[in-house]
Tab-separated table of C-alpha atoms and ligand atoms in Angstrom:
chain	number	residue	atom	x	y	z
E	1	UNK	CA	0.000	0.000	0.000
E	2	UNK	CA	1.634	2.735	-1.165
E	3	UNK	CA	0.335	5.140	1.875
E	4	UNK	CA	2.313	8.577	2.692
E	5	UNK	CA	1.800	11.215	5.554
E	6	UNK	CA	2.142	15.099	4.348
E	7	UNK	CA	3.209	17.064	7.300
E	8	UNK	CA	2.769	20.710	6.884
E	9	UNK	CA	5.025	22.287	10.070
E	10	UNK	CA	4.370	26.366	11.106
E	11	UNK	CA	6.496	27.886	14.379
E	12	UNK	CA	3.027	26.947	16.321
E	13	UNK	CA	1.370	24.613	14.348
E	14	UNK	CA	1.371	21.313	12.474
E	15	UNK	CA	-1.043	20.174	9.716
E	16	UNK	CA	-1.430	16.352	8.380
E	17	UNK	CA	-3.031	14.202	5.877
E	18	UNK	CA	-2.930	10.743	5.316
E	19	UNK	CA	-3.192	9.522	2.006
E	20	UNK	CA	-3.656	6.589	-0.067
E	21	UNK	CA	-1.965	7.199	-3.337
E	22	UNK	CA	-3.474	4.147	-5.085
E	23	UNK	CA	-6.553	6.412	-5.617
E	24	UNK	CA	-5.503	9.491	-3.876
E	25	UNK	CA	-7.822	9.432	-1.340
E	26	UNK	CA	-7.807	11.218	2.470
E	27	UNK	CA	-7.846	8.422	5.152
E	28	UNK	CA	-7.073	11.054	7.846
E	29	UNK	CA	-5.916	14.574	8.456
E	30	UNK	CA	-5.421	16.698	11.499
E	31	UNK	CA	-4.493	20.026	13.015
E	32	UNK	CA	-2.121	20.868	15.812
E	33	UNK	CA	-2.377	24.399	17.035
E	34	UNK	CA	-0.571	26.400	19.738
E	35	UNK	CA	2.573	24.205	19.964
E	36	UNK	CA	4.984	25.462	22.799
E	37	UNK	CA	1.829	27.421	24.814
E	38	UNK	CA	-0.014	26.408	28.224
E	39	UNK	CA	-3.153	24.998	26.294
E	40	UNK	CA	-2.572	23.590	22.725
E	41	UNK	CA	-5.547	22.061	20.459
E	42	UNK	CA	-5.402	18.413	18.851
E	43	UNK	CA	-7.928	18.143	16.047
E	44	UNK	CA	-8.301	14.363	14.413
E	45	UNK	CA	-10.433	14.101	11.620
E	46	UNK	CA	-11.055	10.266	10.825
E	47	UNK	CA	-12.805	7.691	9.683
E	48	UNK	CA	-15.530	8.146	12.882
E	49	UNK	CA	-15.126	12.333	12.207
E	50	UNK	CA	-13.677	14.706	14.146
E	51	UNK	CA	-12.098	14.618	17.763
E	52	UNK	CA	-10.973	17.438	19.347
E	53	UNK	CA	-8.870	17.659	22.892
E	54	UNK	CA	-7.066	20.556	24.401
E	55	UNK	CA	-4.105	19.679	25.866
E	56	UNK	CA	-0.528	20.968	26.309
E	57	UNK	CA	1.946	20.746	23.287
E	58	UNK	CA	5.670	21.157	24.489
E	59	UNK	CA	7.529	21.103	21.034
E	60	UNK	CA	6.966	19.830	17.824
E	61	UNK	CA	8.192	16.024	18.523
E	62	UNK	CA	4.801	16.363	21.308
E	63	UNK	CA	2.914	17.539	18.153
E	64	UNK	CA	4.294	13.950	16.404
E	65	UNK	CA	2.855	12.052	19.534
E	66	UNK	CA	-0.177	13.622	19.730
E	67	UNK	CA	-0.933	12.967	15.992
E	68	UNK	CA	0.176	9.398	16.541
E	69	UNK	CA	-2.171	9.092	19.762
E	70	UNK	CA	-4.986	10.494	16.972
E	71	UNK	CA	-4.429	8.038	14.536
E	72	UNK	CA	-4.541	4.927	17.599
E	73	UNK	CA	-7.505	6.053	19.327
E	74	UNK	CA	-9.263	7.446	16.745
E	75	UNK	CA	-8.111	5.472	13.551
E	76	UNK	CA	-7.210	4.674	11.424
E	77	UNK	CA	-4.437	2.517	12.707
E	78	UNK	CA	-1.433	3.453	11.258
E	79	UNK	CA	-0.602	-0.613	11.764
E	80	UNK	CA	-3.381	-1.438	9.341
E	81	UNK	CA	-2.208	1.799	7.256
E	82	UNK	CA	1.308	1.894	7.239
E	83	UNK	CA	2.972	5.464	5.574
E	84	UNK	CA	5.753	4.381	3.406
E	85	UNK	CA	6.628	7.825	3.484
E	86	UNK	CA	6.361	11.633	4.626
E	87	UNK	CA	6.164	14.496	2.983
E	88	UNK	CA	7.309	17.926	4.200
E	89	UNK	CA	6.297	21.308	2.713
E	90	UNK	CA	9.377	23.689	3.015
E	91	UNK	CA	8.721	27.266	2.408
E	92	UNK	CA	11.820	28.303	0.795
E	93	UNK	CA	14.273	26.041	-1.168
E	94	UNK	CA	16.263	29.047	-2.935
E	95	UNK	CA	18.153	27.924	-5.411
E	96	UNK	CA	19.555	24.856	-3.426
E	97	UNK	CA	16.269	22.620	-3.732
E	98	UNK	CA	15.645	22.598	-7.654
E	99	UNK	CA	13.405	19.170	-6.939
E	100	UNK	CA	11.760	17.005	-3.932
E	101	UNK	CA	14.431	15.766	-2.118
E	102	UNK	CA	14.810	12.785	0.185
E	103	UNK	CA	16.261	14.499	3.794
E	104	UNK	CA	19.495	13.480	5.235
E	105	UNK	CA	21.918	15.137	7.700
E	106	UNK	CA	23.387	17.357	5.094
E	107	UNK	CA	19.873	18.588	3.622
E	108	UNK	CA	18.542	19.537	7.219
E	109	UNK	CA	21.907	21.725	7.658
E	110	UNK	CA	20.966	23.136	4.119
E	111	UNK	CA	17.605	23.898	4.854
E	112	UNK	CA	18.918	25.708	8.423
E	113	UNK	CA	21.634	27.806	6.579
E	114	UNK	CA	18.615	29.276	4.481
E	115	UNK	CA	16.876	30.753	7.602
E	116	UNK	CA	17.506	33.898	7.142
E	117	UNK	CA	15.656	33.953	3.873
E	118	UNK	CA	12.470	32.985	5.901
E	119	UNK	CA	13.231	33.913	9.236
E	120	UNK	CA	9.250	33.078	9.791
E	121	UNK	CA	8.844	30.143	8.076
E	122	UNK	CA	11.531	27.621	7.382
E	123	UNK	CA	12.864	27.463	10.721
E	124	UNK	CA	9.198	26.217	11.842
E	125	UNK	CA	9.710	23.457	8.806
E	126	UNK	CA	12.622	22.193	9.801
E	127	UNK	CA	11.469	21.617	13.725
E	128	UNK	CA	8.491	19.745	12.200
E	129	UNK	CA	11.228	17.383	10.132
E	130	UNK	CA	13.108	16.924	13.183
E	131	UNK	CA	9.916	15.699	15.348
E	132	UNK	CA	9.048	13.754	12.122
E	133	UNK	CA	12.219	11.730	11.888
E	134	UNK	CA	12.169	11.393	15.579
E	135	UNK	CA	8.735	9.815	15.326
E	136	UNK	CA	9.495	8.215	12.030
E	137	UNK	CA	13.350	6.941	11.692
E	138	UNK	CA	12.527	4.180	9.310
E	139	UNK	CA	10.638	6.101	7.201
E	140	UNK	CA	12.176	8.358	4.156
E	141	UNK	CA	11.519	11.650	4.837
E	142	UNK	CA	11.377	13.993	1.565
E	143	UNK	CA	10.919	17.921	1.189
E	144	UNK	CA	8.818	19.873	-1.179
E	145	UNK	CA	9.861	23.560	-1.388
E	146	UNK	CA	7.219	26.120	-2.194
E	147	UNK	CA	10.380	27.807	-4.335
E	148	UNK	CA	11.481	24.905	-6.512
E	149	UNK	CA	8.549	25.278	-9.256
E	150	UNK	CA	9.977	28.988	-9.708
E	151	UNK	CA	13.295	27.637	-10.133
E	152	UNK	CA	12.896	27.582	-13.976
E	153	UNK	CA	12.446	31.931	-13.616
E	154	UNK	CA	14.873	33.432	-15.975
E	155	UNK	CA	17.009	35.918	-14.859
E	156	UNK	CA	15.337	38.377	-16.202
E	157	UNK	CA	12.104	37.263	-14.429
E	158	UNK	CA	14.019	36.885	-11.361
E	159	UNK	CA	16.950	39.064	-10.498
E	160	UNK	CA	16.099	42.872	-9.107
E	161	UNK	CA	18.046	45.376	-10.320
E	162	UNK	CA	20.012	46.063	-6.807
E	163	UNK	CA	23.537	46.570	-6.626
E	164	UNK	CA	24.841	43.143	-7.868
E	165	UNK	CA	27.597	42.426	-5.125
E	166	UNK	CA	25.335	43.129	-2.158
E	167	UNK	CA	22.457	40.898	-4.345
E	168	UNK	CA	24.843	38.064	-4.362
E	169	UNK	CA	26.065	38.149	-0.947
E	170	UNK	CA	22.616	37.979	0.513
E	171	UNK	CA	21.076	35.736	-2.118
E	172	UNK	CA	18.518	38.596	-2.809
E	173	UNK	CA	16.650	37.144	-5.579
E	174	UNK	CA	12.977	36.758	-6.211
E	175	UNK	CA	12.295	33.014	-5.358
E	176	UNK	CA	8.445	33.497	-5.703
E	177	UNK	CA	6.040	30.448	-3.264
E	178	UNK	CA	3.023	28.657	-3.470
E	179	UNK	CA	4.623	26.142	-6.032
E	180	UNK	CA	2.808	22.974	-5.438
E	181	UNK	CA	-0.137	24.880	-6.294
E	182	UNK	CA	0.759	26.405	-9.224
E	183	UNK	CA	2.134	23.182	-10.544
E	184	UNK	CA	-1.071	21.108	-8.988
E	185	UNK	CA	-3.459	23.638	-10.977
E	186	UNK	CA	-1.689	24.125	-14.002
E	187	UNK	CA	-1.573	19.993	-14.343
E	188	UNK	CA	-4.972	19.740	-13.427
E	189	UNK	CA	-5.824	23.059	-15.669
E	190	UNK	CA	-4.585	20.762	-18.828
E	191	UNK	CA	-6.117	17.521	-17.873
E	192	UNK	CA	-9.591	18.978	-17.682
E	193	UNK	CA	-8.772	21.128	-21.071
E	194	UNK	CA	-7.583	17.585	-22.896
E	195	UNK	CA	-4.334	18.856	-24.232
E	196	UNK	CA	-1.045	18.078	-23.551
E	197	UNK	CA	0.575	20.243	-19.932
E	198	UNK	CA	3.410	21.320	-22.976
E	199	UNK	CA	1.448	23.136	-25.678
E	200	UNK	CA	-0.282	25.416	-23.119
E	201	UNK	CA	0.506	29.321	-21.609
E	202	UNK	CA	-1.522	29.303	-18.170
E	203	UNK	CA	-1.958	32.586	-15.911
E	204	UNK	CA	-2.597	30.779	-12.559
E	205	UNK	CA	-4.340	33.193	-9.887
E	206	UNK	CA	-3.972	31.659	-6.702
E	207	UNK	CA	-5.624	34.096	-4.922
E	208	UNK	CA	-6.331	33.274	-0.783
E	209	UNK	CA	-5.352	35.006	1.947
E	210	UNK	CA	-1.668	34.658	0.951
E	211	UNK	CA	-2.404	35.277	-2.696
E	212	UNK	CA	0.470	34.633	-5.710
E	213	UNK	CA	-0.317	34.615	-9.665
E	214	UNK	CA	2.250	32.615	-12.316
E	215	UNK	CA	2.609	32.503	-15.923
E	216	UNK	CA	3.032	28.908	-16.534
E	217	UNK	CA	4.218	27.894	-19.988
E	218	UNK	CA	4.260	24.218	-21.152
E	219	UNK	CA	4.048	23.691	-17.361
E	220	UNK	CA	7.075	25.460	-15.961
E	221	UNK	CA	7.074	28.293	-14.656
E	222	UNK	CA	8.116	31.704	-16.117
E	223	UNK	CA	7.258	34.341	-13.700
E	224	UNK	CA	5.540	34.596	-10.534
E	225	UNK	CA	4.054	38.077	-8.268
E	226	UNK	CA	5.702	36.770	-4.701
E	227	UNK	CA	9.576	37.842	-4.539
E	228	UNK	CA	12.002	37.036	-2.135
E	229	UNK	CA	9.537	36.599	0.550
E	230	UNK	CA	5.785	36.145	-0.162
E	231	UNK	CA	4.730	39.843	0.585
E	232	UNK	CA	5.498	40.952	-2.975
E	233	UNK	CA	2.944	41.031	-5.830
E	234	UNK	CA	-1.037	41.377	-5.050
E	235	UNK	CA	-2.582	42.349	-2.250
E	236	UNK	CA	-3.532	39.841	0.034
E	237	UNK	CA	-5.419	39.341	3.539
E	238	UNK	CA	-3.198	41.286	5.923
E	239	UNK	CA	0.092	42.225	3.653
E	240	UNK	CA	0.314	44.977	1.126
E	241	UNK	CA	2.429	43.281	-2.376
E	242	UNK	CA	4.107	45.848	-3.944
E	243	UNK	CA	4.576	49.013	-2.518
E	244	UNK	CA	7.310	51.615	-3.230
E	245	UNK	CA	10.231	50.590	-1.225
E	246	UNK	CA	10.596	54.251	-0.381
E	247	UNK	CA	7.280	54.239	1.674
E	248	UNK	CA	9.955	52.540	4.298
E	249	UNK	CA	12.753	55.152	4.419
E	250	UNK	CA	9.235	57.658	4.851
E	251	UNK	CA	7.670	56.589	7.471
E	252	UNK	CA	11.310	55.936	9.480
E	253	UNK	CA	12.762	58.875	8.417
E	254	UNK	CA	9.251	61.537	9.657
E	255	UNK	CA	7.868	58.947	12.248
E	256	UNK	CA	10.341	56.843	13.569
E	257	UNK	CA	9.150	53.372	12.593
E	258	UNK	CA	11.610	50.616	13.559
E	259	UNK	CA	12.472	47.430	11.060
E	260	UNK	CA	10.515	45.656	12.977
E	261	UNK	CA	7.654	47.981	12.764
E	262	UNK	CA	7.658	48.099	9.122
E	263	UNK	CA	7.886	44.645	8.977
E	264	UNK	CA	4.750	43.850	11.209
E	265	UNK	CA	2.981	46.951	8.962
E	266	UNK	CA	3.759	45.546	5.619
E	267	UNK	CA	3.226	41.958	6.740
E	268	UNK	CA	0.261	41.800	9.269
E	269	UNK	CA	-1.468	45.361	9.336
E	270	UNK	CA	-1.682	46.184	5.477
E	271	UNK	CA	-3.394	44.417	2.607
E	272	UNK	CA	-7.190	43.782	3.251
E	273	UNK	CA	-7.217	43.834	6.622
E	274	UNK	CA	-5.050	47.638	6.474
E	275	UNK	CA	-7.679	48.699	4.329
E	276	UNK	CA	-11.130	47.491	5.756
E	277	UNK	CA	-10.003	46.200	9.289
E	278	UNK	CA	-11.277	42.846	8.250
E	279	UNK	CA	-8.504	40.030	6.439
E	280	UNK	CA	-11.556	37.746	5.259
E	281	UNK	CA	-12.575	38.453	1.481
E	282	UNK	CA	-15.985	37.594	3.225
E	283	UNK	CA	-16.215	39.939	5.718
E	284	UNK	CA	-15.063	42.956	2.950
E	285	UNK	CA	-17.576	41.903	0.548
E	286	UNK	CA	-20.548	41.457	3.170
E	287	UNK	CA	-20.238	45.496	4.142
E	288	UNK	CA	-19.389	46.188	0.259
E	289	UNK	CA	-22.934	44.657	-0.355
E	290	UNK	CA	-24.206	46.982	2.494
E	291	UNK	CA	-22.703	50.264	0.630
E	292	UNK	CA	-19.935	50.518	2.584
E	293	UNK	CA	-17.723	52.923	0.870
E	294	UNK	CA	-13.850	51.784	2.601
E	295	UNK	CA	-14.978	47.902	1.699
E	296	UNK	CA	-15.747	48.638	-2.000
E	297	UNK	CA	-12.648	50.761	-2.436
E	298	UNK	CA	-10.490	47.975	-0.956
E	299	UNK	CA	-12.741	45.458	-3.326
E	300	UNK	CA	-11.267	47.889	-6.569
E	301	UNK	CA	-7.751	48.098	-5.355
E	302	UNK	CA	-7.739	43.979	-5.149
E	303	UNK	CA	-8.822	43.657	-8.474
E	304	UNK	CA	-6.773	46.146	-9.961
E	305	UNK	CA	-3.972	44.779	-9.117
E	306	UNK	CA	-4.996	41.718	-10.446
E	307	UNK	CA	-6.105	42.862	-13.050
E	308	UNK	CA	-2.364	44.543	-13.600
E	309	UNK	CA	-0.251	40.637	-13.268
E	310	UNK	CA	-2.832	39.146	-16.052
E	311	UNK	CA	-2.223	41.675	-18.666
E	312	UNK	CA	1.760	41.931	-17.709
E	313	UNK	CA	1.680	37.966	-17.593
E	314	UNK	CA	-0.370	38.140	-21.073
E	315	UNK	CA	2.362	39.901	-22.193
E	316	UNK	CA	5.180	37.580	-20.920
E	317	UNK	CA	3.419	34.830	-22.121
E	318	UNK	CA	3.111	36.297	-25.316
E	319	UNK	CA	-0.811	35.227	-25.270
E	320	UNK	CA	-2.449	32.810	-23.065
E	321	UNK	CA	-4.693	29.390	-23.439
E	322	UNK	CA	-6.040	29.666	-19.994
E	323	UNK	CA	-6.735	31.697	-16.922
E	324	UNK	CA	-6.976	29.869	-14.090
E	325	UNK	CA	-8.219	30.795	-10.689
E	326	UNK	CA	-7.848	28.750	-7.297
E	327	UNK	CA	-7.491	28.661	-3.399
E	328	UNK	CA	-10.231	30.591	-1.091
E	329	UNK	CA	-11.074	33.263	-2.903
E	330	UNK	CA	-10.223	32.383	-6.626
E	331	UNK	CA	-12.849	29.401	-5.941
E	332	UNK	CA	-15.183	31.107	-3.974
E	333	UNK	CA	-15.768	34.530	-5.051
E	334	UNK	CA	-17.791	35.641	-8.072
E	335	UNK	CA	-17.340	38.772	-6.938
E	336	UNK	CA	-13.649	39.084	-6.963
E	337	UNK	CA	-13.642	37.025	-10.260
E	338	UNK	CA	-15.784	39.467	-11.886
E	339	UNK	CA	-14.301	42.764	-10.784
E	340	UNK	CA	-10.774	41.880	-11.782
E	341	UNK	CA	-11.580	40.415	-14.933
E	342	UNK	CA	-13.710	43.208	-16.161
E	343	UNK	CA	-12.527	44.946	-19.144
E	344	UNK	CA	-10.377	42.200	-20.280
E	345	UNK	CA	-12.608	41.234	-23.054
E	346	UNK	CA	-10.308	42.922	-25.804
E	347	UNK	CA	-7.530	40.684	-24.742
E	348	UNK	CA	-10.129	37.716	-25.235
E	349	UNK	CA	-10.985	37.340	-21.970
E	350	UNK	CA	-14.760	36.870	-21.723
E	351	UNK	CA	-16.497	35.658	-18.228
E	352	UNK	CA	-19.811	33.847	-18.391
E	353	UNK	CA	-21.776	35.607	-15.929
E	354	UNK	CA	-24.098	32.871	-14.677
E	355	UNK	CA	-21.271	30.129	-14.952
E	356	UNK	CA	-19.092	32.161	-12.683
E	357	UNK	CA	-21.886	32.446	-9.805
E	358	UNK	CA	-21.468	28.453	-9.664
E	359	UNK	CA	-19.937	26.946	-6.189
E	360	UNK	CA	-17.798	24.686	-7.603
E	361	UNK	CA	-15.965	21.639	-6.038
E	362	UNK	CA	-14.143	20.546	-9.327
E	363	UNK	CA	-12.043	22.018	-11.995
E	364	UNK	CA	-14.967	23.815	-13.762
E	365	UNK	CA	-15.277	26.285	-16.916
E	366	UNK	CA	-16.526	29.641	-16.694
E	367	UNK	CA	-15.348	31.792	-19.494
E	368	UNK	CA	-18.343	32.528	-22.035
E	369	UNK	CA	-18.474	30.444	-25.097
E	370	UNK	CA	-17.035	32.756	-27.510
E	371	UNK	CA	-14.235	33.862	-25.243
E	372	UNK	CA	-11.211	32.813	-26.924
E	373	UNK	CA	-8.862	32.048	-23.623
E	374	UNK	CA	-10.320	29.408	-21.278
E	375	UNK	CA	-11.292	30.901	-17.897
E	376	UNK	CA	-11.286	27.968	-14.736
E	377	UNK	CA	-11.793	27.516	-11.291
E	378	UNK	CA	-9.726	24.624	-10.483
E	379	UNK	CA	-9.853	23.581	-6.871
E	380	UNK	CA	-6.014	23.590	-5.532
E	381	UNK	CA	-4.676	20.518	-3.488
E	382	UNK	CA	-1.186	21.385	-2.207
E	383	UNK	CA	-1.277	18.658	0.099
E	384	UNK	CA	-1.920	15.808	-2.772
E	385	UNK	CA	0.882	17.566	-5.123
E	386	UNK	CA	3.237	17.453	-1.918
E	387	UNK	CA	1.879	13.298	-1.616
E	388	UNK	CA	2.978	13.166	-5.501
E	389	UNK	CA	6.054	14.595	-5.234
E	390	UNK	CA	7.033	12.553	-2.258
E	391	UNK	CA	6.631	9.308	-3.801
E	392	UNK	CA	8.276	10.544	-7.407
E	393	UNK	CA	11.660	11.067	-4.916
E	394	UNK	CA	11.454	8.131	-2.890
E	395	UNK	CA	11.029	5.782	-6.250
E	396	UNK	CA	7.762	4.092	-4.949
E	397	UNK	CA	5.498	3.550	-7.121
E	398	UNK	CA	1.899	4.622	-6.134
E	399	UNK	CA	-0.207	1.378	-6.782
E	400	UNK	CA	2.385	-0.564	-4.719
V	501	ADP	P1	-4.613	30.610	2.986
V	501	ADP	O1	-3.730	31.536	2.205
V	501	ADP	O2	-4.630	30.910	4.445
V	501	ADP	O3	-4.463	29.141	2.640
V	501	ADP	P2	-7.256	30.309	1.754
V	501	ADP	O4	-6.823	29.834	0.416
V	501	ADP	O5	-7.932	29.344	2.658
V	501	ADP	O6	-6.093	31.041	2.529
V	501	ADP	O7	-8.246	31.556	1.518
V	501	ADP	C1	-8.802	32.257	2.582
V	501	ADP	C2	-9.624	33.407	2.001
V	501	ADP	O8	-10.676	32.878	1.172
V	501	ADP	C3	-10.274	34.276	3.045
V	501	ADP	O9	-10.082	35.645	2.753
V	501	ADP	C4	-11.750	33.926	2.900
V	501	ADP	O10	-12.570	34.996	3.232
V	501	ADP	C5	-11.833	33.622	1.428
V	501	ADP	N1	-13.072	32.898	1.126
V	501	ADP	C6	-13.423	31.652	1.505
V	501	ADP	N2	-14.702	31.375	1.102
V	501	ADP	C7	-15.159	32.493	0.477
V	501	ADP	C8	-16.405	32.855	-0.158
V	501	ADP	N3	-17.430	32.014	-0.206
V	501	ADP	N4	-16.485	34.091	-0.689
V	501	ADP	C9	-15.469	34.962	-0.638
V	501	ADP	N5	-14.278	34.671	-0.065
V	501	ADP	C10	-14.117	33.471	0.484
């Protein structure tokens, strides 16, 4: 049974799935929340449904234990349903992880020398591989970087123009994230077209809370909106995307913001959230529907900016087959849909109104027949591409 477990580590959290990967399907998944406070949450989602406990989580090897109590009290058995593997999701590979790659010694003390790159993130990752091998020493243990999909970025596409020397001494690059995903939708994007992955230029808009477009051509990827950290490109929930890096020197320079104050502005107090007080596309569109006046300004700037990475990915792209729009609010909203794609008919992008009010589940249509680029939804499934991946480095063949 070719079984594997997809760990998915944050400083205070842990996410899992357990999946068969002779037909793909979820036998269990889980949540872990407040690791390292007085009262952490276990959530088990099983065969019987959920359980949840509160309980104290020291450390991320306690977060292994408690997943592994899950899986014996609650099923199902991880005896019955052996993992022949797990799956980590790294945030940032730079250009050190081009593919998957089995861990060792060596590829943990990789993964720690690129810290600084993601102070927030890949530090968390690598405590969650720790606990995992520590829980799991038979087991191969294989990372999937969020950066190695962008790997194939040109130069052009990915070097800022910065002084060159300090660029190269601090690997100051734009590395781009959300890979799985864009690779996972533009597949899947292809697959439900019925044409070869190769012959097609895809703009994938995977627009959630973090949100990230990417001009995929014959399924690599030749450009993507998130830089050398993921606040670059649109706006999302609570960070702005691209501002003018002078804003910074500003509001140090005539108010005395700190580094760390800019930081917490740009990445937890802007986007969304800096413009509405609310970070759920929900929440923003509710009062927008009510008339209010900051929501439906906050509604245009979204979609303008949008709006902006599909024409400059048009261009890139020279054309397009597809747009493609996934994650929370690329599947759920209409209303975003609709607002950013308006006006885009001249470039052959034509929305069907009543096909994109649908709730959709799977990888539907909604362009109007005589646009002449496809327009999807396409339900993402990072978890599954990370499963994929995991087995494609271990060798193990999925209908083992
Ligand atoms: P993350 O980046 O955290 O993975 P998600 O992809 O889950 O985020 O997306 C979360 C966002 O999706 C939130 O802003 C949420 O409001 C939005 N969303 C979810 N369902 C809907 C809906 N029905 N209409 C509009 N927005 C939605």
């Amino acid at each position: 049974m070719s079984i594997v477990l997809v760990v998915n580590s944050g400083s205070s959290s842990m996410k899992y799935r357990l999946i068969d990967m002779r037909d793909e399907t979820v036998l269990a998944s889980g949540l872990i929340e407040r690791i390292g406070e007085y009262r952490g949450l276990v959530r088990h989602d099983g065969p019987n449904g959920r359980h949840e406990l509160a309980r104290r989580i020291v450390d991320h090897e306690a977060a292994f234990e408690a997943m592994i109590r899950g899986f014996n009290e609650h099923g199902p058995s991880l005896d019955d349903y052996p993992p022949v593997a797990v799956g980590h999701r790294v945030v940032q590979g730079a250009r050190r992880f081009l593919a998957p790659t089995v861990v060792d010694d060596s590829v943990e003390r990789d993964i720690e020398d690129l810290i600084p790159l993601a102070p927030l993130h890949n530090g968390a990752n690598l405590e969650g591989i720790r606990g995992a091998r520590r829980a799991f020493p038979d087991l191969p243990h294989v990372t999937v970087f969020d950066t190695s999909f962008h790997t194939s970025m040109s130069d052009a596409a990915s070097l800022y123009a910065l002084d060159r020397p300090t660029a190269e001494r601090y690997r100051i690059r734009r590395y781009g994230a959300h890979g799985s995903s864009h690779k996972f939708v533009s597949a899947e994007a292809a697959r439900f077209l019925g044409k070869p992955l190769e012959d097609l230029k895809i703009i994938v808009l995977h627009i959630g809370n973090g949100a990230s477009a990417c001009a995929v051509r014959g399924g690599v990827s030749i450009e993507t909106s998130m830089g050398l950290t993921p606040l670059e490109g649109l706006v999302m929930g609570t960070r702005t995307g691209d501002i003018d890096p002078a804003v910074l020197f500003h509001l140090h320079r005539q108010a005395g913001y700190s580094v760390d104050d800019l930081d917490e502005l740009l990445n937890k107090k802007s986007g969304l959230a800096g413009l509405t007080g609310s970070n759920d596309m929900r929440d923003v569109e509710a009062r927008a529907r009510k008339g209010d006046a900051l929501a439906l300004t906050a509604l245009e700037i979204y979609a303008h900016r949008i709006r902006h990475y599909i024409g400059a990915y048009h261009a890139q792209l020279g054309g397009a087959d597809a747009v493609v729009w996934t994650a929370g609010v690329g599947e759920n909203s209409p209303d975003a849909r609709a607002r950013a794609m308006r006006g885009l008919e001249f470039l052959g992008m034509k929305l069907d109104p009543e096909l994109n009010d649908q709730r959709v589940k799977e990888p539907t249509r909604i362009s109007a027949a005589d646009s002449a680029i496809d327009i999807l939804v396409v339900p993402t499934n990072e978890e599954l591409e990370i499963a994929r991946q995991t087995l494609q480095a271990t060798g193990i063949p999925a209908d083992a």
